[in-house]
XYZ file of C-alpha atoms in Angstrom:
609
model
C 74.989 12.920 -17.180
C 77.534 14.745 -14.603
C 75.806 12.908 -11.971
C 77.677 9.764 -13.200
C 81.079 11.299 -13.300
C 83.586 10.955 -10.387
C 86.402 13.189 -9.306
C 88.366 15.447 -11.612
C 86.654 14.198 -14.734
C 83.216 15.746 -13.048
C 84.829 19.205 -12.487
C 86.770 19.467 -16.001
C 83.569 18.602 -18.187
C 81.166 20.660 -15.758
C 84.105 24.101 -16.144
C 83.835 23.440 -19.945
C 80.258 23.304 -20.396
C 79.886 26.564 -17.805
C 82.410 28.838 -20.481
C 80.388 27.263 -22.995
C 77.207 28.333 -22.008
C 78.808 31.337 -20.904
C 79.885 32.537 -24.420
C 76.646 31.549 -25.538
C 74.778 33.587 -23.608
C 76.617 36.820 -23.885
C 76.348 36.528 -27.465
C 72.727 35.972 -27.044
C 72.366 39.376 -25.307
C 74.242 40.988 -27.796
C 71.704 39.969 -30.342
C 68.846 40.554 -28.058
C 69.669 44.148 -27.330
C 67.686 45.700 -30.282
C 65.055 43.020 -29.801
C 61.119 44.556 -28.580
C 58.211 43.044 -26.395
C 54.870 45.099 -26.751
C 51.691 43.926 -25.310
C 48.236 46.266 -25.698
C 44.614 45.879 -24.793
C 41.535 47.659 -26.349
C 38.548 47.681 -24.474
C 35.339 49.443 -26.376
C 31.830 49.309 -25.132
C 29.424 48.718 -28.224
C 26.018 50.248 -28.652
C 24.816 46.392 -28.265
C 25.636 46.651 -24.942
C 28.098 44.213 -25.327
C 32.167 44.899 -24.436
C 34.985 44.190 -26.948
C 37.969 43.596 -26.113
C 41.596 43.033 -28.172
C 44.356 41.876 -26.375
C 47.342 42.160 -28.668
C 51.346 41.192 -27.679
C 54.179 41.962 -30.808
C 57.246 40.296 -30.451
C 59.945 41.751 -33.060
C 63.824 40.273 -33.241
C 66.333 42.091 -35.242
C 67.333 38.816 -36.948
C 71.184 38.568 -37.400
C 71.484 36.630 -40.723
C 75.473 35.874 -40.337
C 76.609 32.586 -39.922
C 76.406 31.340 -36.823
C 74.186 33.382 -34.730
C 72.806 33.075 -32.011
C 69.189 32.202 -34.191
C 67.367 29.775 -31.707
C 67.963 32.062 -28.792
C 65.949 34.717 -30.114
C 63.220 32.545 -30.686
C 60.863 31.225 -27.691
C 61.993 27.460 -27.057
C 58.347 26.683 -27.832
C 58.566 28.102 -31.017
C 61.448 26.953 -32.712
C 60.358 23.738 -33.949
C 57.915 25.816 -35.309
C 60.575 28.056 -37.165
C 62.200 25.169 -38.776
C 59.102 23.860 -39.818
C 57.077 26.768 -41.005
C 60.201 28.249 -43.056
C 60.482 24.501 -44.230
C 64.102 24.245 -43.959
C 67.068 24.465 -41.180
C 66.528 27.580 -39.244
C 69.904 29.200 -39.755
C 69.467 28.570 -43.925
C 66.229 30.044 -44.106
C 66.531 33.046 -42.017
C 68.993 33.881 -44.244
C 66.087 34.051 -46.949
C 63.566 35.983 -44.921
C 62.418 38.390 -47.521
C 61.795 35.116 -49.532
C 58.633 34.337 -46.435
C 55.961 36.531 -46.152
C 53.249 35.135 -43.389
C 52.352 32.518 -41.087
C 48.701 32.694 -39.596
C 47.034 30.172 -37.465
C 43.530 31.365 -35.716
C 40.891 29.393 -34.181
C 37.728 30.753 -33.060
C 34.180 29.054 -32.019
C 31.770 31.443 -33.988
C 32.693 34.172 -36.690
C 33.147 37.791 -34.993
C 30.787 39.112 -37.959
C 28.178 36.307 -36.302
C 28.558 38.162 -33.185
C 28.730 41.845 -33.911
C 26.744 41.740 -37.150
C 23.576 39.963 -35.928
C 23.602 43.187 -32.778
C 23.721 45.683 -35.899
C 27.335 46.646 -34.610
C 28.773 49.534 -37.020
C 32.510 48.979 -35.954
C 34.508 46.416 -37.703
C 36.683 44.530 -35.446
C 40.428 44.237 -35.345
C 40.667 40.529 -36.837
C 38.042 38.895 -38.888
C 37.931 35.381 -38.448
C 35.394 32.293 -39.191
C 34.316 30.056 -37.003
C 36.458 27.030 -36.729
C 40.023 27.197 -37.501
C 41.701 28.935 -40.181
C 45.499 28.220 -41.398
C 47.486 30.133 -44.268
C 51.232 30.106 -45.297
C 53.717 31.394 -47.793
C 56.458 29.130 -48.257
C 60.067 30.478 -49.569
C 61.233 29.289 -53.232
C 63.584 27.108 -52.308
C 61.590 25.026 -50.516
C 61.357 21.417 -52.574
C 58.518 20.176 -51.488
C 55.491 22.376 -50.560
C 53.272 19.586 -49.642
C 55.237 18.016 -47.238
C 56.505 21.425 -45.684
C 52.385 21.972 -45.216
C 51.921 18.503 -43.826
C 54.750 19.212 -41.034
C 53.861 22.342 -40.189
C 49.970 21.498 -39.586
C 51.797 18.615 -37.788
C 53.743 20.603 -35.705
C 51.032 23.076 -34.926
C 48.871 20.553 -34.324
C 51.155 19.429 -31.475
C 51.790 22.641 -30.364
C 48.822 24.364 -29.730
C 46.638 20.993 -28.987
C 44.181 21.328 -31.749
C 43.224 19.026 -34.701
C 45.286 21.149 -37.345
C 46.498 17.531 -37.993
C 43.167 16.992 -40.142
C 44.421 19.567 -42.554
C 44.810 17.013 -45.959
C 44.745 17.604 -49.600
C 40.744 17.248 -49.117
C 40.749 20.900 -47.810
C 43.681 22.658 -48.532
C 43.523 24.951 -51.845
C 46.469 27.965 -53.385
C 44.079 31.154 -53.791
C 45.090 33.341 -56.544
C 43.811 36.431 -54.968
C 42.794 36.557 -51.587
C 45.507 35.981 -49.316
C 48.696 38.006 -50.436
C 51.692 38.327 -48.735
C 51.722 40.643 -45.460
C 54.710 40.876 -44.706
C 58.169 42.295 -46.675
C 57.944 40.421 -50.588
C 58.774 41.203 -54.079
C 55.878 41.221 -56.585
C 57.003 38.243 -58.548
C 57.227 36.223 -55.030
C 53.487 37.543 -54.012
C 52.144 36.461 -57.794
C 53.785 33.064 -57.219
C 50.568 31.873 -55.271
C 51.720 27.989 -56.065
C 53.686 28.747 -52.935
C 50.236 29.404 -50.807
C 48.562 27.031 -48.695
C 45.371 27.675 -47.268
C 42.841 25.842 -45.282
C 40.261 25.644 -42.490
C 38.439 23.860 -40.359
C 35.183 24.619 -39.774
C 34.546 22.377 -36.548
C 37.524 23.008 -34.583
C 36.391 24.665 -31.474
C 38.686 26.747 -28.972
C 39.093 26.228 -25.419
C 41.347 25.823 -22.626
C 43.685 23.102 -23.854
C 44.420 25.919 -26.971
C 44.928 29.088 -24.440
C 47.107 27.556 -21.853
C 50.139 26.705 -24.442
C 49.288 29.934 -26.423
C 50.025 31.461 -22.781
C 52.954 29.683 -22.884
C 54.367 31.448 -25.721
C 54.509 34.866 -23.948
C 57.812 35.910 -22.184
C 56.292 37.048 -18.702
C 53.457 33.869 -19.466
C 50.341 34.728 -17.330
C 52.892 35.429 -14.127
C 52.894 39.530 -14.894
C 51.690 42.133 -18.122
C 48.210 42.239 -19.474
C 48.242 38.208 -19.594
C 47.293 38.180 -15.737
C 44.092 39.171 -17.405
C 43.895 35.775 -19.221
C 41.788 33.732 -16.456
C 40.132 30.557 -18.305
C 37.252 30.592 -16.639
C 36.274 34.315 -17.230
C 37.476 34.281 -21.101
C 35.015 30.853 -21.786
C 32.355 32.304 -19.799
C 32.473 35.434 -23.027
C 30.093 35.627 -25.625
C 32.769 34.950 -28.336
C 36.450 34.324 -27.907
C 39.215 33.532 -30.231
C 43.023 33.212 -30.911
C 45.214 34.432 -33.414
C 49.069 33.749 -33.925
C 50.552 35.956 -36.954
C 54.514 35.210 -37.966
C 55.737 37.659 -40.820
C 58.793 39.454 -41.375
C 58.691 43.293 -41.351
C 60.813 46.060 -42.555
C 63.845 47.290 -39.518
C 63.930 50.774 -41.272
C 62.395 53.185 -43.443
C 64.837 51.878 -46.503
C 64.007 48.262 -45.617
C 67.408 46.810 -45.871
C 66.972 44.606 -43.385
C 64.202 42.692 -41.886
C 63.024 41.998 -38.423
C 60.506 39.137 -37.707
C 57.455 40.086 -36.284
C 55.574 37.482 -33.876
C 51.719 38.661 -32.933
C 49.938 36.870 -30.539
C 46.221 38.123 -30.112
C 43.256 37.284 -28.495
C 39.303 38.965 -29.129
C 36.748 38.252 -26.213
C 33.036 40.062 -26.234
C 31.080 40.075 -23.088
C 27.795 41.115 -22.089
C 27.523 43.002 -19.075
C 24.098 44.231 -18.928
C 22.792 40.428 -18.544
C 24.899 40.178 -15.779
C 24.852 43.857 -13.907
C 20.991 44.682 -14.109
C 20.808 46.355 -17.495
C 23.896 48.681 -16.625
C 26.566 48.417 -19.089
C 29.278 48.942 -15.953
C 32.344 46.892 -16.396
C 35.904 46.940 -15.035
C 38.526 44.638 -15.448
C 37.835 42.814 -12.698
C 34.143 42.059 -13.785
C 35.468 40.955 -17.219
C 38.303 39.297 -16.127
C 37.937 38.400 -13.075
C 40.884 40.095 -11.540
C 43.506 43.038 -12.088
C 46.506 43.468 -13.068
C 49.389 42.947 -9.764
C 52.570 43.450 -11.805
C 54.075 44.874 -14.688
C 55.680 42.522 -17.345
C 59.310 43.496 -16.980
C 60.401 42.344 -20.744
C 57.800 44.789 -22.330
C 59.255 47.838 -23.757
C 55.790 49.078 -23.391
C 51.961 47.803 -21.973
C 49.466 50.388 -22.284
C 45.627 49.853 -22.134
C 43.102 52.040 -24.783
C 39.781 52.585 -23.846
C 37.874 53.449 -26.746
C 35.903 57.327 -25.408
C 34.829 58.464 -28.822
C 31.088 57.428 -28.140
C 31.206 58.545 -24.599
C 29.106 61.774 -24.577
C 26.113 59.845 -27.418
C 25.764 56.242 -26.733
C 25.778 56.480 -22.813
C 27.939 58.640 -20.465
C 30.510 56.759 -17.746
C 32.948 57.331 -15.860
C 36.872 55.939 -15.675
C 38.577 55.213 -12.926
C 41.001 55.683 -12.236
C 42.187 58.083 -14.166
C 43.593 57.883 -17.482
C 47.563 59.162 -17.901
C 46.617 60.815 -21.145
C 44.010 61.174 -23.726
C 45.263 59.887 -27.463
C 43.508 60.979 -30.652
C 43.289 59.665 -33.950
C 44.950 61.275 -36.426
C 42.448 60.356 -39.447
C 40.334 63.055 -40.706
C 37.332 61.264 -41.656
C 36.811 59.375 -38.657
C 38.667 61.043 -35.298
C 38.533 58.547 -32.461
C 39.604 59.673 -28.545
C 41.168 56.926 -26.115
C 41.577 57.061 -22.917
C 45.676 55.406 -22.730
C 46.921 53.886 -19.469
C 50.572 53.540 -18.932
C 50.599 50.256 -17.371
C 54.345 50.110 -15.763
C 53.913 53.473 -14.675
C 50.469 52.918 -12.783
C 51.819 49.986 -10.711
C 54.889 51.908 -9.645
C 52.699 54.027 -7.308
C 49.670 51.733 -7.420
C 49.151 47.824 -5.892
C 47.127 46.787 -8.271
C 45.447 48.422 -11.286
C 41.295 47.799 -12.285
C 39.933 50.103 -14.621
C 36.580 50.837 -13.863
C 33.495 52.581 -15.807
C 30.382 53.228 -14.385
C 27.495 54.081 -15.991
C 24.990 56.666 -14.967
C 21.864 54.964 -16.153
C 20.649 51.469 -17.703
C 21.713 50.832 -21.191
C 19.543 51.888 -23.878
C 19.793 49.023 -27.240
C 20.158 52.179 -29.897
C 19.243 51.637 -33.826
C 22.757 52.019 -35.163
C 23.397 51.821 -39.017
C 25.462 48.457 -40.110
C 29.134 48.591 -41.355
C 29.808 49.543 -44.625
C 30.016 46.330 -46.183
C 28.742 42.423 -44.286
C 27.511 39.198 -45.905
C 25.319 36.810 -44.715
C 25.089 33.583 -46.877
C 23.053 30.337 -46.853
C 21.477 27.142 -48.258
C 19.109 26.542 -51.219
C 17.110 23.652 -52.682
C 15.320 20.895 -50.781
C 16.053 17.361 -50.873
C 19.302 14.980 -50.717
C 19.866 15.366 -54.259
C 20.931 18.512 -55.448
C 21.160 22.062 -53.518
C 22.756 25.527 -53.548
C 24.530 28.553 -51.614
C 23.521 32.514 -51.827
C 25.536 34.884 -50.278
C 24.069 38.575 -50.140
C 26.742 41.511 -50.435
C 25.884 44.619 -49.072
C 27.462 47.554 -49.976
C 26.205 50.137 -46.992
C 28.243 53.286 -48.879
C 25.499 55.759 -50.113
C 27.851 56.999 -52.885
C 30.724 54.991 -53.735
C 31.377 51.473 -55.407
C 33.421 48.998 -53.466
C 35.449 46.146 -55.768
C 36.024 43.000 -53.439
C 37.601 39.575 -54.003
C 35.336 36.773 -53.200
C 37.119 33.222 -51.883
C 34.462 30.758 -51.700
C 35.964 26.714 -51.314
C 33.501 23.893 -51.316
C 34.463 20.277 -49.819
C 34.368 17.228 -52.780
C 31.189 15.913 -51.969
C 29.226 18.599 -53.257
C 29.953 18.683 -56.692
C 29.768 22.597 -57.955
C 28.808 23.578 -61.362
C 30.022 26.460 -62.809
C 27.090 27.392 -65.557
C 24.623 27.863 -62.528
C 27.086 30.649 -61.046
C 25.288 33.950 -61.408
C 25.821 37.357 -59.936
C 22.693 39.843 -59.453
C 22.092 43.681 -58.254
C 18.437 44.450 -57.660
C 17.625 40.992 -60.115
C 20.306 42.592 -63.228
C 22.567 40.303 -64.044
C 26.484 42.032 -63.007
C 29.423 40.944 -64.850
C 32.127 39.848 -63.102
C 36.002 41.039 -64.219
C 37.854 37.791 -62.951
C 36.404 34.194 -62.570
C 38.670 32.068 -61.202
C 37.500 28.083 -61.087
C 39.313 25.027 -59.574
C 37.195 22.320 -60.304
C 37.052 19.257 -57.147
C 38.213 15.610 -57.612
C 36.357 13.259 -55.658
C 38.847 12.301 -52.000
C 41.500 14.566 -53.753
C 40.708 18.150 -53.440
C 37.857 20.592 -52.962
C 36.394 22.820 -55.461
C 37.395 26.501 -55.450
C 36.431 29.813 -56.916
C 37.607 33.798 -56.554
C 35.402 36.113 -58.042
C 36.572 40.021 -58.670
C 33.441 41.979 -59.168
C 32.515 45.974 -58.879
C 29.744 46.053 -56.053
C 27.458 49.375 -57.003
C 26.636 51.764 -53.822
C 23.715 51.393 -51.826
C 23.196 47.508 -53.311
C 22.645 44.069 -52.000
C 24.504 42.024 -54.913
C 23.335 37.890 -54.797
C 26.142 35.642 -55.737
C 24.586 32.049 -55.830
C 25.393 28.271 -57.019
C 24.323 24.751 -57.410
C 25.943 21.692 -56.377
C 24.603 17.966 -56.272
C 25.115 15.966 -53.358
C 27.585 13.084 -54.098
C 27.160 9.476 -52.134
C 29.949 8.582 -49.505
C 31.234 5.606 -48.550
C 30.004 3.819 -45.616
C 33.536 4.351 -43.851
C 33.931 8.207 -44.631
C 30.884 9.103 -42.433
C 31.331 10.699 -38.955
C 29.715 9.344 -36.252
C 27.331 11.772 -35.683
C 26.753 11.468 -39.822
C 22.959 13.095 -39.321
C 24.088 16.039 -37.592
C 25.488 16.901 -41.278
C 28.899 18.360 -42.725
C 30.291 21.697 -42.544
C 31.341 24.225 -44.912
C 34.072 26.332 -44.196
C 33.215 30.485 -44.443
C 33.234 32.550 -47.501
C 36.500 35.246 -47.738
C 35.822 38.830 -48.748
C 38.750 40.930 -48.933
C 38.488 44.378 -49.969
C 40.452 47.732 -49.718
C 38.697 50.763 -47.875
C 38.566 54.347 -48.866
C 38.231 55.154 -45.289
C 38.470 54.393 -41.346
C 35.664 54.954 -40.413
C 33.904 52.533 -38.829
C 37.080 50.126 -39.088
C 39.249 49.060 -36.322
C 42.485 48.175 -38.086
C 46.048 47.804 -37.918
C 47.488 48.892 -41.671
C 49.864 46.155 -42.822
C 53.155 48.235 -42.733
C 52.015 49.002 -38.990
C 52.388 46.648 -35.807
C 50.638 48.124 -33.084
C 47.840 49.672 -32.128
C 49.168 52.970 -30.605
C 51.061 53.126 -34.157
C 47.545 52.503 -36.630
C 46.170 55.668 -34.443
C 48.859 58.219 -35.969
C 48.201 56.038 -39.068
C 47.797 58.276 -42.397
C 46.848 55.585 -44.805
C 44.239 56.374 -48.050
C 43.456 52.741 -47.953
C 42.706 50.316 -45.546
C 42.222 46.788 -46.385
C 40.049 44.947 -44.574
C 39.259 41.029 -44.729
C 35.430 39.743 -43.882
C 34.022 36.043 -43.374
C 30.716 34.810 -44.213
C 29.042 32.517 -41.379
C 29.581 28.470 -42.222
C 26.815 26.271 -43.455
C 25.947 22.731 -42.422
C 24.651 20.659 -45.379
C 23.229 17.159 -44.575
C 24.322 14.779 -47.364
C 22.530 11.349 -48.373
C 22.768 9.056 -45.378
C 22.523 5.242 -44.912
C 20.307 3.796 -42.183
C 23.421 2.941 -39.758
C 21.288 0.571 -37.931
C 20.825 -2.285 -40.617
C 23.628 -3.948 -39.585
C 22.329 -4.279 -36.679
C 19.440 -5.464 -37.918
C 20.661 -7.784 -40.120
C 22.360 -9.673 -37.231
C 19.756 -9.737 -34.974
C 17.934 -11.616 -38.054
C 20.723 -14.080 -38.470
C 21.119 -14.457 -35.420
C 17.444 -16.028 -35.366
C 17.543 -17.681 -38.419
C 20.246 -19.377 -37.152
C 18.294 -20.549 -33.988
C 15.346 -21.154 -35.111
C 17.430 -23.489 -37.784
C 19.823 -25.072 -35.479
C 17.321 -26.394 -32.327
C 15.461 -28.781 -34.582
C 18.487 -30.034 -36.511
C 19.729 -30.482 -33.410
C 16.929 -32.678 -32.000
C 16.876 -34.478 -35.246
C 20.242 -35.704 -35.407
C 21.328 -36.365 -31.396
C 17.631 -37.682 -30.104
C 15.635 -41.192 -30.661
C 12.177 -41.555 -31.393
C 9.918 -43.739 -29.186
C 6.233 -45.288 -28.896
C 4.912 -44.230 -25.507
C 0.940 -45.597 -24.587
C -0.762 -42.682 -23.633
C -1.809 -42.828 -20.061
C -5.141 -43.632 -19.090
C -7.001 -42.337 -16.149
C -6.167 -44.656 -13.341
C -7.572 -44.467 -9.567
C -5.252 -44.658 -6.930
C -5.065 -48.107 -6.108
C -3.468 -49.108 -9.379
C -0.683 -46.297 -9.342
C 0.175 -47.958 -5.467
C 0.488 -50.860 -7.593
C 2.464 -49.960 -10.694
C 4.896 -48.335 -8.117
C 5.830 -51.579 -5.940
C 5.861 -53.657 -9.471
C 8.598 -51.323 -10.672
C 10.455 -51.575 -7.512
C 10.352 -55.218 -7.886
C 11.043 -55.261 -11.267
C 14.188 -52.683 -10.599
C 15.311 -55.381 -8.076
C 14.838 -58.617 -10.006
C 16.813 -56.790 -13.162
C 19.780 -56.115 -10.309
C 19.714 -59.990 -9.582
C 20.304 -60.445 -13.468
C 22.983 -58.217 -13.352
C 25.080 -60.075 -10.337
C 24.342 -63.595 -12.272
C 25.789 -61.976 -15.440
C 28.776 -61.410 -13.909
């Protein structure tokens, strides 16, 4: 716009707009000044052989609720349409409400975690849970008027933000669980039983990949330039066993007496790889095996990056060695389950250091040890035969020699398999078990799904059955995909459940942000969140190829039809003598009689005229 200015006009506006900005930075930094970047990464070699990893960066502003703050400059430029839509009014109004919003939580992940880790027998139960597919919740604030179209924005605006289909998130899918998803983040009781102001969905087919990382990337302050993210090359993470994305938004307590709040942005990612496919049976790895390279430069925004490697198995599953090494040796502080990591102090490595590349080396091949599962898992599955009617199972096993484990069980069930609720039955060792809460939303056909939560009492050392019937409904010709034989999905099961113990569970406590901070952690309970694998359920399909067939039919019924019609109506029908056999001699002669006859009708002609 200055570009079109002349003379003194140009420098007036362009002196204005510098004080402007001016002012409106310095009052930026002012607000920033209490405002914290952390970024951590967990590395942990499994008895599978295989390496998990848990890249985690917290972002917390101290929000300044006045009037006329500088709001939007705290907030990433890429997320503050995000802001305004997820709080689902103005920015500056709702942040003035942010006890009123609890939690924001978009994942998306390829293949459930449990998939991976459970099927290898893995004990330790990951940071983040997730399904396979994409998963979306969201506590609105009271005042918002309409829920529904606050949900269809913000899926919208996710959708566009992090280049996934979260735009196919519809009333078909979407359901308000009563139980299962409760506010994380600072909330009064009566706001966390209000779950009419809970959305929750997922899609089950949404796959990630490098179109979802590369604006997740984005969202960082040092991006992949600097920090831990220089870790984050595409072509290393897809080449994992299992990757996926998380992106939490809640508000947190500032102090101990929580009277104010600070919002808390987590961005996390969870790659597994397999070395010993790769390295000759030797479970080596080093960051720049996984990763493909190391880390050149600090991010200079973090207040702190530190990298945990998990020891506490060193000396039982397989000695190896670190290098370099470590700046200090951290212990858990929980007395059932003590854990030793080996902490690296990032910035202060690659003050004296070029670059940094952990590296552990193993003394001999790995050996695949029988280790005992986590305390509780789920696997689940079809029933029935045929393309009428069906049914699910889920098995609950409760791994705890001694003590009973109550969970909450979220199962949601698309429209076109209609559920009923007299087949539900719940079994331990083939007794019947009694459920305290049953909680049933019953499906409407292209409206919504069908959905049930299920509190139940899960006696130790059981497997407990939970199972159902359904009957397959009959779609309309247009609502079929185009691969309609490959089947349709069903999102995963959600058990949440609260933990008498750490063991065995990596976890980050709710009132807790960091890992560094979970270590020191003195908790009684931990609560813990587990999905079931999804299903794939063919339904009753037309033959897609009769239309095809029908034309090519028509087609030829309409050939066949038209050619003699044709002949019929435009030709005229004629006596011809049939030829007899003549010698040669008389066809000489029937050829010069025509000529003369040709010529004598020519004469006629020219007299005519």
């Amino acid at each position: 716009m200055f570009l079109k200015l002349h003379g003194k006009e140009k420098i007036e506006r362009t002196f204005l707009n510098f004080m402007i900005v001016s002012n409106f930075v310095c009052g930026c930094v002012i607000a920033l000044s209490n405002d914290k970047f952390l970024e951590e990464l967990e590395i942990q070699p499994l008895p599978s052989g295989h390496v998990y990893t848990y890249m985690q960066f917290t972002t917390v502003w101290d929000v300044d609720k006045r009037p006329g703050s500088c709001l939007l400059a705290q907030i990433p430029g890429k997320l503050s349409s995000l802001y305004l839509c997820t709080y689902g009014l103005p920015l500056q109004r709702s942040l003035g409400h942010i006890r009123a919003f609890s939690c924001s939580t978009l994942q998306v992940f390829p293949l459930s975690l449990g998939e991976i880790l459970g099927h290898h027998s893995v004990q330790e139960l990951p940071y983040i849970s997730a399904p396979p597919g994409a998963e979306l919740w969201t506590w609105f604030k009271e005042e918002t008027p309409d829920i529904s179209k606050a949900w269809s924005d913000l899926t919208n605006a996710l959708s566009g933000q992090f280049c996934a289909s979260l735009n196919f998130i519809d009333p078909t899918n979407t359901i308000s669980p009563r139980f299962s998803f409760l506010p994380q983040g600072v909330a009064s009781q009566s706001y966390a039983k209000n779950y009419s102001l809970l959305r929750y969905s997922a899609l089950p087919r949404e796959a990630v990949c490098t179109e979802n990382l590369t604006p997740w990337k984005k969202l960082l302050p040092c991006n992949s330039k600097a920090g831990l993210s220089m870790l984050l090359n595409a072509i290393q993470v897809f080449s994992a066993t299992y990757v996926s994305l998380a992106v939490d938004v809640r508000p947190i307590c500032r102090d101990n007496d929580c009277k104010e709040a600070s919002l808390e942005l987590r961005l996390s990612i969870s790659i597994v790889f397999e070395p010993p496919v790769s390295h000759k049976g030797k479970q080596d790895w080093s960051l720049v095996k996984l990763f493909g390279s190391g880390i050149l430069k600090a991010c200079p925004l973090a207040t702190r990056s530190t990298i945990l490697v998990h020891t506490t198995s060193n000396q039982t599953l397989g000695k190896f060695l670190l290098s370099p090494e470590p700046s200090q040796v951290v212990t858990s502080s929980h007395a059932q389950d003590k854990k030793t990591y080996a902490m690296y102090d990032v910035k202060k490595i690659l003050q004296s250091a070029e670059q940094l590349n952990i590296v552990a080396s193993y003394q001999k091949s790995h050996v695949y040890w029988i280790t005992s599962p986590p305390i509780l898992s789920a696997t689940r599955f079809i029933t029935g035969y045929g393309m009428e009617q069906g049914g699910i199972k889920t098995q609950l096993y409760n791994n705890h020699p001694s003590k009973s484990m109550k969970i909450v069980y979220l199962e949601i069930i698309p429209w076109f398999l209609r559920v009923y609720l007299h087949t539900l039955q719940l079994k331990t060792s083939g007794k019947a078990l009694k459920p305290q809460v049953v909680h049933f939303q019953p499906g409407r056909d292209r409206t919504h799904p069908y959905h049930f939560e299920i509190i139940a009492t899960l006696p130790p050392a059981s497997v407990t059955e939970l199972s159902f019937q359904f009957d397959r409904a009959f779609l309309k010709w247009t609502e079929y995909p185009p691969d309609a034989n490959h089947g349709f999905y069903i999102s995963s099961a959600v058990i949440s459940t609260l933990l008498n113990s750490a063991k065995n569970c990596s976890r980050i406590p709710l009132h807790k942000s960091t890992i560094l901070e979970s270590l020191i952690d003195r908790s009684v309970t931990y609560f813990i969140r587990l999905h079931t694998e999804m299903l794939l359920v063919s339904l009753p399909t037309p033959d897609f190829s009769m239309p095809y067939n029908v034309i090519c039919l028509a087609c030829t019924v309409v050939a066949l039809a038209f050619g003699p019609i044709h002949n019929i109506t435009t030709k005229r029908l004629q006596l011809v003598e049939k030829d007899k056999n003549q010698g040669l001699f008389t066809k000489i002669k029937k050829l010069f009689w025509r000529k003369s006859y040709v010529e004598s009708d020519k004469e006629e002609t020219k007299k005519n005229k």
